[in-house]
């Protein structure tokens, strides 16, 4: 392992007689790209997480549980009393919406459940069948994950754009070096490349 000496902080901005203008431009581009990447990623993640959490909170307020009844016998054999197989099948249920209208749908119930068996379902304000809303803890976790994913996704745009810009600057610098070396070699009388 080679010893490289102490790390020099902010080396891109220190005075140096060998530093070219392109080096300074690159230093500022790197700083700008990192700042923009952090800003865009943070804002996108924060805004997305807030929107997801707000939507899930609205679902918790608006969606209501109500009792539905099986309209026909559920397929399959009923489990023996005292045992629970954990398997569930789809069965048709009916319920009355908040406005008094009749609704039908399908939910998962135990196999062999008799017609007329009460089943807890969740509905939206229009009486349509929905899933059970996420709890506050589940909503917080879901919002954090979606917000983090959105933040990382949004941050890739300025990061990739900065990498492309730095790559072009590097190619231009190499081309400039080639031009300078060709001029220098011509002064010394040596053939180039």
PDB file of C-alpha atoms in Angstrom:
ATOM      1  CA  UNK A   1       0.000   0.000   0.000  1.00  0.00           C
ATOM      2  CA  UNK A   2       1.434   3.321  -1.054  1.00  0.00           C
ATOM      3  CA  UNK A   3       1.455   6.295   1.279  1.00  0.00           C
ATOM      4  CA  UNK A   4      -0.288   9.232  -0.335  1.00  0.00           C
ATOM      5  CA  UNK A   5       0.134  11.769   2.405  1.00  0.00           C
ATOM      6  CA  UNK A   6      -2.541  13.726   4.231  1.00  0.00           C
ATOM      7  CA  UNK A   7      -5.788  14.372   2.446  1.00  0.00           C
ATOM      8  CA  UNK A   8      -6.015  17.970   1.258  1.00  0.00           C
ATOM      9  CA  UNK A   9      -9.497  19.413   1.679  1.00  0.00           C
ATOM     10  CA  UNK A  10     -10.897  21.624  -1.077  1.00  0.00           C
ATOM     11  CA  UNK A  11      -7.911  20.855  -3.287  1.00  0.00           C
ATOM     12  CA  UNK A  12      -9.853  21.826  -6.410  1.00  0.00           C
ATOM     13  CA  UNK A  13     -10.038  25.458  -5.236  1.00  0.00           C
ATOM     14  CA  UNK A  14      -6.497  25.893  -3.890  1.00  0.00           C
ATOM     15  CA  UNK A  15      -4.073  28.142  -5.750  1.00  0.00           C
ATOM     16  CA  UNK A  16      -1.675  26.264  -7.943  1.00  0.00           C
ATOM     17  CA  UNK A  17       0.574  27.629 -10.714  1.00  0.00           C
ATOM     18  CA  UNK A  18      -0.180  24.545 -12.840  1.00  0.00           C
ATOM     19  CA  UNK A  19      -3.945  24.881 -12.561  1.00  0.00           C
ATOM     20  CA  UNK A  20      -5.650  25.710 -15.818  1.00  0.00           C
ATOM     21  CA  UNK A  21      -8.908  27.517 -16.381  1.00  0.00           C
ATOM     22  CA  UNK A  22     -10.503  24.200 -17.369  1.00  0.00           C
ATOM     23  CA  UNK A  23      -9.587  22.786 -13.953  1.00  0.00           C
ATOM     24  CA  UNK A  24     -11.436  25.601 -12.199  1.00  0.00           C
ATOM     25  CA  UNK A  25     -14.480  25.194 -14.446  1.00  0.00           C
ATOM     26  CA  UNK A  26     -14.493  21.464 -13.719  1.00  0.00           C
ATOM     27  CA  UNK A  27     -14.284  22.119  -9.971  1.00  0.00           C
ATOM     28  CA  UNK A  28     -17.326  24.379 -10.088  1.00  0.00           C
ATOM     29  CA  UNK A  29     -19.228  21.950 -12.313  1.00  0.00           C
ATOM     30  CA  UNK A  30     -18.562  19.123  -9.843  1.00  0.00           C
ATOM     31  CA  UNK A  31     -19.753  21.272  -6.946  1.00  0.00           C
ATOM     32  CA  UNK A  32     -22.858  22.379  -8.842  1.00  0.00           C
ATOM     33  CA  UNK A  33     -23.736  18.859  -9.941  1.00  0.00           C
ATOM     34  CA  UNK A  34     -23.447  17.467  -6.408  1.00  0.00           C
ATOM     35  CA  UNK A  35     -25.481  20.339  -4.950  1.00  0.00           C
ATOM     36  CA  UNK A  36     -28.162  20.019  -7.630  1.00  0.00           C
ATOM     37  CA  UNK A  37     -28.276  16.231  -7.244  1.00  0.00           C
ATOM     38  CA  UNK A  38     -28.755  16.514  -3.472  1.00  0.00           C
ATOM     39  CA  UNK A  39     -31.349  19.284  -3.810  1.00  0.00           C
ATOM     40  CA  UNK A  40     -33.416  17.602  -6.537  1.00  0.00           C
ATOM     41  CA  UNK A  41     -33.301  14.205  -4.812  1.00  0.00           C
ATOM     42  CA  UNK A  42     -34.268  15.613  -1.431  1.00  0.00           C
ATOM     43  CA  UNK A  43     -37.113  17.759  -2.753  1.00  0.00           C
ATOM     44  CA  UNK A  44     -38.546  15.005  -4.951  1.00  0.00           C
ATOM     45  CA  UNK A  45     -38.362  12.446  -2.145  1.00  0.00           C
ATOM     46  CA  UNK A  46     -39.880  14.798   0.428  1.00  0.00           C
ATOM     47  CA  UNK A  47     -42.729  15.903  -1.848  1.00  0.00           C
ATOM     48  CA  UNK A  48     -43.528  12.354  -2.979  1.00  0.00           C
ATOM     49  CA  UNK A  49     -43.487  10.994   0.572  1.00  0.00           C
ATOM     50  CA  UNK A  50     -45.831  13.784   1.679  1.00  0.00           C
ATOM     51  CA  UNK A  51     -48.231  13.115  -1.186  1.00  0.00           C
ATOM     52  CA  UNK A  52     -48.288   9.360  -0.528  1.00  0.00           C
ATOM     53  CA  UNK A  53     -48.792   9.814   3.208  1.00  0.00           C
ATOM     54  CA  UNK A  54     -51.550  12.364   2.597  1.00  0.00           C
ATOM     55  CA  UNK A  55     -53.346  10.025   0.208  1.00  0.00           C
ATOM     56  CA  UNK A  56     -53.140   7.118   2.632  1.00  0.00           C
ATOM     57  CA  UNK A  57     -54.378   9.329   5.491  1.00  0.00           C
ATOM     58  CA  UNK A  58     -57.338  10.400   3.341  1.00  0.00           C
ATOM     59  CA  UNK A  59     -58.128   6.710   2.699  1.00  0.00           C
ATOM     60  CA  UNK A  60     -58.101   6.009   6.462  1.00  0.00           C
ATOM     61  CA  UNK A  61     -60.630   8.802   6.987  1.00  0.00           C
ATOM     62  CA  UNK A  62     -62.912   8.102   4.003  1.00  0.00           C
ATOM     63  CA  UNK A  63     -62.958   4.299   3.778  1.00  0.00           C
ATOM     64  CA  UNK A  64     -65.371   2.610   6.145  1.00  0.00           C
ATOM     65  CA  UNK A  65     -65.849  -0.997   7.264  1.00  0.00           C
ATOM     66  CA  UNK A  66     -69.297  -2.522   6.962  1.00  0.00           C
ATOM     67  CA  UNK A  67     -70.880  -5.908   7.214  1.00  0.00           C
ATOM     68  CA  UNK A  68     -71.588  -7.779   3.994  1.00  0.00           C
ATOM     69  CA  UNK A  69     -73.180 -11.194   3.588  1.00  0.00           C
ATOM     70  CA  UNK A  70     -72.211 -14.080   1.335  1.00  0.00           C
ATOM     71  CA  UNK A  71     -74.750 -14.369  -1.471  1.00  0.00           C
ATOM     72  CA  UNK A  72     -73.865 -18.013  -2.159  1.00  0.00           C
ATOM     73  CA  UNK A  73     -71.903 -20.806  -0.557  1.00  0.00           C
ATOM     74  CA  UNK A  74     -68.118 -20.387  -0.842  1.00  0.00           C
ATOM     75  CA  UNK A  75     -66.372 -23.058  -2.923  1.00  0.00           C
ATOM     76  CA  UNK A  76     -64.328 -25.781  -1.214  1.00  0.00           C
ATOM     77  CA  UNK A  77     -64.761 -27.825   1.944  1.00  0.00           C
ATOM     78  CA  UNK A  78     -65.162 -26.199   5.318  1.00  0.00           C
ATOM     79  CA  UNK A  79     -62.259 -26.777   7.717  1.00  0.00           C
ATOM     80  CA  UNK A  80     -62.913 -29.112  10.642  1.00  0.00           C
ATOM     81  CA  UNK A  81     -63.996 -27.284  13.780  1.00  0.00           C
ATOM     82  CA  UNK A  82     -61.065 -26.099  15.869  1.00  0.00           C
ATOM     83  CA  UNK A  83     -58.605 -26.218  12.961  1.00  0.00           C
ATOM     84  CA  UNK A  84     -57.571 -23.394  10.719  1.00  0.00           C
ATOM     85  CA  UNK A  85     -56.040 -24.209   7.370  1.00  0.00           C
ATOM     86  CA  UNK A  86     -55.292 -20.541   6.544  1.00  0.00           C
ATOM     87  CA  UNK A  87     -56.509 -21.082   2.968  1.00  0.00           C
ATOM     88  CA  UNK A  88     -59.117 -18.707   1.636  1.00  0.00           C
ATOM     89  CA  UNK A  89     -61.196 -18.685  -1.525  1.00  0.00           C
ATOM     90  CA  UNK A  90     -63.016 -15.985  -3.471  1.00  0.00           C
ATOM     91  CA  UNK A  91     -66.748 -15.738  -2.811  1.00  0.00           C
ATOM     92  CA  UNK A  92     -69.544 -13.370  -3.835  1.00  0.00           C
ATOM     93  CA  UNK A  93     -70.884 -10.955  -1.238  1.00  0.00           C
ATOM     94  CA  UNK A  94     -73.583  -8.309  -1.191  1.00  0.00           C
ATOM     95  CA  UNK A  95     -73.876  -5.140   0.893  1.00  0.00           C
ATOM     96  CA  UNK A  96     -75.812  -1.917   1.108  1.00  0.00           C
ATOM     97  CA  UNK A  97     -73.870   1.284   0.366  1.00  0.00           C
ATOM     98  CA  UNK A  98     -74.040   4.501   2.421  1.00  0.00           C
ATOM     99  CA  UNK A  99     -76.650   5.882   0.019  1.00  0.00           C
ATOM    100  CA  UNK A 100     -78.865   2.768   0.413  1.00  0.00           C
ATOM    101  CA  UNK A 101     -77.944   1.260  -2.960  1.00  0.00           C
ATOM    102  CA  UNK A 102     -77.250  -2.462  -3.275  1.00  0.00           C
ATOM    103  CA  UNK A 103     -73.730  -3.602  -4.227  1.00  0.00           C
ATOM    104  CA  UNK A 104     -72.085  -6.917  -5.075  1.00  0.00           C
ATOM    105  CA  UNK A 105     -68.445  -7.991  -5.188  1.00  0.00           C
ATOM    106  CA  UNK A 106     -65.986 -10.704  -4.326  1.00  0.00           C
ATOM    107  CA  UNK A 107     -63.892 -11.121  -1.190  1.00  0.00           C
ATOM    108  CA  UNK A 108     -61.659 -13.817   0.274  1.00  0.00           C
ATOM    109  CA  UNK A 109     -63.377 -16.054   2.843  1.00  0.00           C
ATOM    110  CA  UNK A 110     -62.838 -19.449   4.386  1.00  0.00           C
ATOM    111  CA  UNK A 111     -63.652 -22.379   2.073  1.00  0.00           C
ATOM    112  CA  UNK A 112     -67.134 -23.820   2.423  1.00  0.00           C
ATOM    113  CA  UNK A 113     -68.601 -20.775   4.198  1.00  0.00           C
ATOM    114  CA  UNK A 114     -72.396 -20.872   4.104  1.00  0.00           C
ATOM    115  CA  UNK A 115     -74.582 -18.436   2.215  1.00  0.00           C
ATOM    116  CA  UNK A 116     -75.595 -15.498   4.435  1.00  0.00           C
ATOM    117  CA  UNK A 117     -72.396 -15.617   6.512  1.00  0.00           C
ATOM    118  CA  UNK A 118     -71.454 -12.094   7.634  1.00  0.00           C
ATOM    119  CA  UNK A 119     -68.140 -10.800   6.266  1.00  0.00           C
ATOM    120  CA  UNK A 120     -66.374  -7.519   7.120  1.00  0.00           C
ATOM    121  CA  UNK A 121     -65.608  -5.473   3.978  1.00  0.00           C
ATOM    122  CA  UNK A 122     -64.220  -1.968   3.405  1.00  0.00           C
ATOM    123  CA  UNK A 123     -65.880   0.509   1.073  1.00  0.00           C
ATOM    124  CA  UNK A 124     -65.090   3.961  -0.266  1.00  0.00           C
ATOM    125  CA  UNK A 125     -67.558   6.905  -0.038  1.00  0.00           C
ATOM    126  CA  UNK A 126     -69.284   5.720  -3.238  1.00  0.00           C
ATOM    127  CA  UNK A 127     -69.864   2.245  -1.748  1.00  0.00           C
ATOM    128  CA  UNK A 128     -67.303   0.476  -3.935  1.00  0.00           C
ATOM    129  CA  UNK A 129     -65.307  -2.398  -2.476  1.00  0.00           C
ATOM    130  CA  UNK A 130     -61.740  -1.449  -1.457  1.00  0.00           C
ATOM    131  CA  UNK A 131     -58.948  -3.044   0.546  1.00  0.00           C
ATOM    132  CA  UNK A 132     -58.436  -2.326   4.228  1.00  0.00           C
ATOM    133  CA  UNK A 133     -56.626   1.034   4.494  1.00  0.00           C
ATOM    134  CA  UNK A 134     -53.031   1.128   5.689  1.00  0.00           C
ATOM    135  CA  UNK A 135     -52.433   1.933   9.349  1.00  0.00           C
ATOM    136  CA  UNK A 136     -50.505   5.088  10.246  1.00  0.00           C
ATOM    137  CA  UNK A 137     -47.319   3.052  10.754  1.00  0.00           C
ATOM    138  CA  UNK A 138     -47.770   1.199   7.454  1.00  0.00           C
ATOM    139  CA  UNK A 139     -48.500   4.487   5.684  1.00  0.00           C
ATOM    140  CA  UNK A 140     -45.350   6.058   7.132  1.00  0.00           C
ATOM    141  CA  UNK A 141     -43.212   3.135   5.977  1.00  0.00           C
ATOM    142  CA  UNK A 142     -44.818   3.063   2.539  1.00  0.00           C
ATOM    143  CA  UNK A 143     -44.430   6.842   2.135  1.00  0.00           C
ATOM    144  CA  UNK A 144     -40.767   6.649   3.182  1.00  0.00           C
ATOM    145  CA  UNK A 145     -40.016   3.867   0.718  1.00  0.00           C
ATOM    146  CA  UNK A 146     -41.837   5.498  -2.193  1.00  0.00           C
ATOM    147  CA  UNK A 147     -40.331   8.892  -1.349  1.00  0.00           C
ATOM    148  CA  UNK A 148     -36.842   7.417  -1.144  1.00  0.00           C
ATOM    149  CA  UNK A 149     -37.275   5.678  -4.483  1.00  0.00           C
ATOM    150  CA  UNK A 150     -38.625   8.844  -6.096  1.00  0.00           C
ATOM    151  CA  UNK A 151     -35.763  10.889  -4.613  1.00  0.00           C
ATOM    152  CA  UNK A 152     -33.128   8.519  -5.942  1.00  0.00           C
ATOM    153  CA  UNK A 153     -34.853   8.394  -9.316  1.00  0.00           C
ATOM    154  CA  UNK A 154     -35.063  12.177  -9.575  1.00  0.00           C
ATOM    155  CA  UNK A 155     -31.473  12.627  -8.388  1.00  0.00           C
ATOM    156  CA  UNK A 156     -30.149  10.439 -11.193  1.00  0.00           C
ATOM    157  CA  UNK A 157     -31.075  13.048 -13.812  1.00  0.00           C
ATOM    158  CA  UNK A 158     -28.712  15.831 -12.662  1.00  0.00           C
ATOM    159  CA  UNK A 159     -26.084  13.265 -11.661  1.00  0.00           C
ATOM    160  CA  UNK A 160     -26.051  11.594 -15.082  1.00  0.00           C
ATOM    161  CA  UNK A 161     -26.186  14.990 -16.810  1.00  0.00           C
ATOM    162  CA  UNK A 162     -23.175  16.110 -14.771  1.00  0.00           C
ATOM    163  CA  UNK A 163     -21.260  12.936 -15.624  1.00  0.00           C
ATOM    164  CA  UNK A 164     -21.951  13.484 -19.336  1.00  0.00           C
ATOM    165  CA  UNK A 165     -20.812  17.118 -19.076  1.00  0.00           C
ATOM    166  CA  UNK A 166     -17.639  16.135 -17.195  1.00  0.00           C
ATOM    167  CA  UNK A 167     -16.932  13.436 -19.781  1.00  0.00           C
ATOM    168  CA  UNK A 168     -17.165  15.996 -22.589  1.00  0.00           C
ATOM    169  CA  UNK A 169     -14.907  18.367 -20.667  1.00  0.00           C
ATOM    170  CA  UNK A 170     -12.380  15.552 -20.183  1.00  0.00           C
ATOM    171  CA  UNK A 171     -12.411  14.668 -23.901  1.00  0.00           C
ATOM    172  CA  UNK A 172     -11.925  18.337 -24.784  1.00  0.00           C
ATOM    173  CA  UNK A 173      -9.024  18.585 -22.331  1.00  0.00           C
ATOM    174  CA  UNK A 174      -7.361  15.479 -23.801  1.00  0.00           C
ATOM    175  CA  UNK A 175      -7.791  16.876 -27.306  1.00  0.00           C
ATOM    176  CA  UNK A 176      -6.235  20.156 -26.131  1.00  0.00           C
ATOM    177  CA  UNK A 177      -3.306  18.225 -24.612  1.00  0.00           C
ATOM    178  CA  UNK A 178      -2.804  16.391 -27.922  1.00  0.00           C
ATOM    179  CA  UNK A 179      -2.796  19.699 -29.789  1.00  0.00           C
ATOM    180  CA  UNK A 180      -0.341  21.244 -27.325  1.00  0.00           C
ATOM    181  CA  UNK A 181       1.991  18.223 -27.437  1.00  0.00           C
ATOM    182  CA  UNK A 182       1.927  18.233 -31.245  1.00  0.00           C
ATOM    183  CA  UNK A 183       2.926  21.907 -31.215  1.00  0.00           C
ATOM    184  CA  UNK A 184       5.642  21.228 -28.606  1.00  0.00           C
ATOM    185  CA  UNK A 185       7.054  18.241 -30.515  1.00  0.00           C
ATOM    186  CA  UNK A 186       7.149  20.285 -33.717  1.00  0.00           C
ATOM    187  CA  UNK A 187       9.281  22.887 -31.906  1.00  0.00           C
ATOM    188  CA  UNK A 188      11.766  20.183 -30.888  1.00  0.00           C
ATOM    189  CA  UNK A 189      11.797  18.673 -34.351  1.00  0.00           C
ATOM    190  CA  UNK A 190      10.317  15.315 -33.385  1.00  0.00           C
ATOM    191  CA  UNK A 191       7.537  13.624 -35.331  1.00  0.00           C
ATOM    192  CA  UNK A 192       4.211  13.396 -33.552  1.00  0.00           C
ATOM    193  CA  UNK A 193       2.206  10.276 -32.907  1.00  0.00           C
TER     194      UNK A 193
END
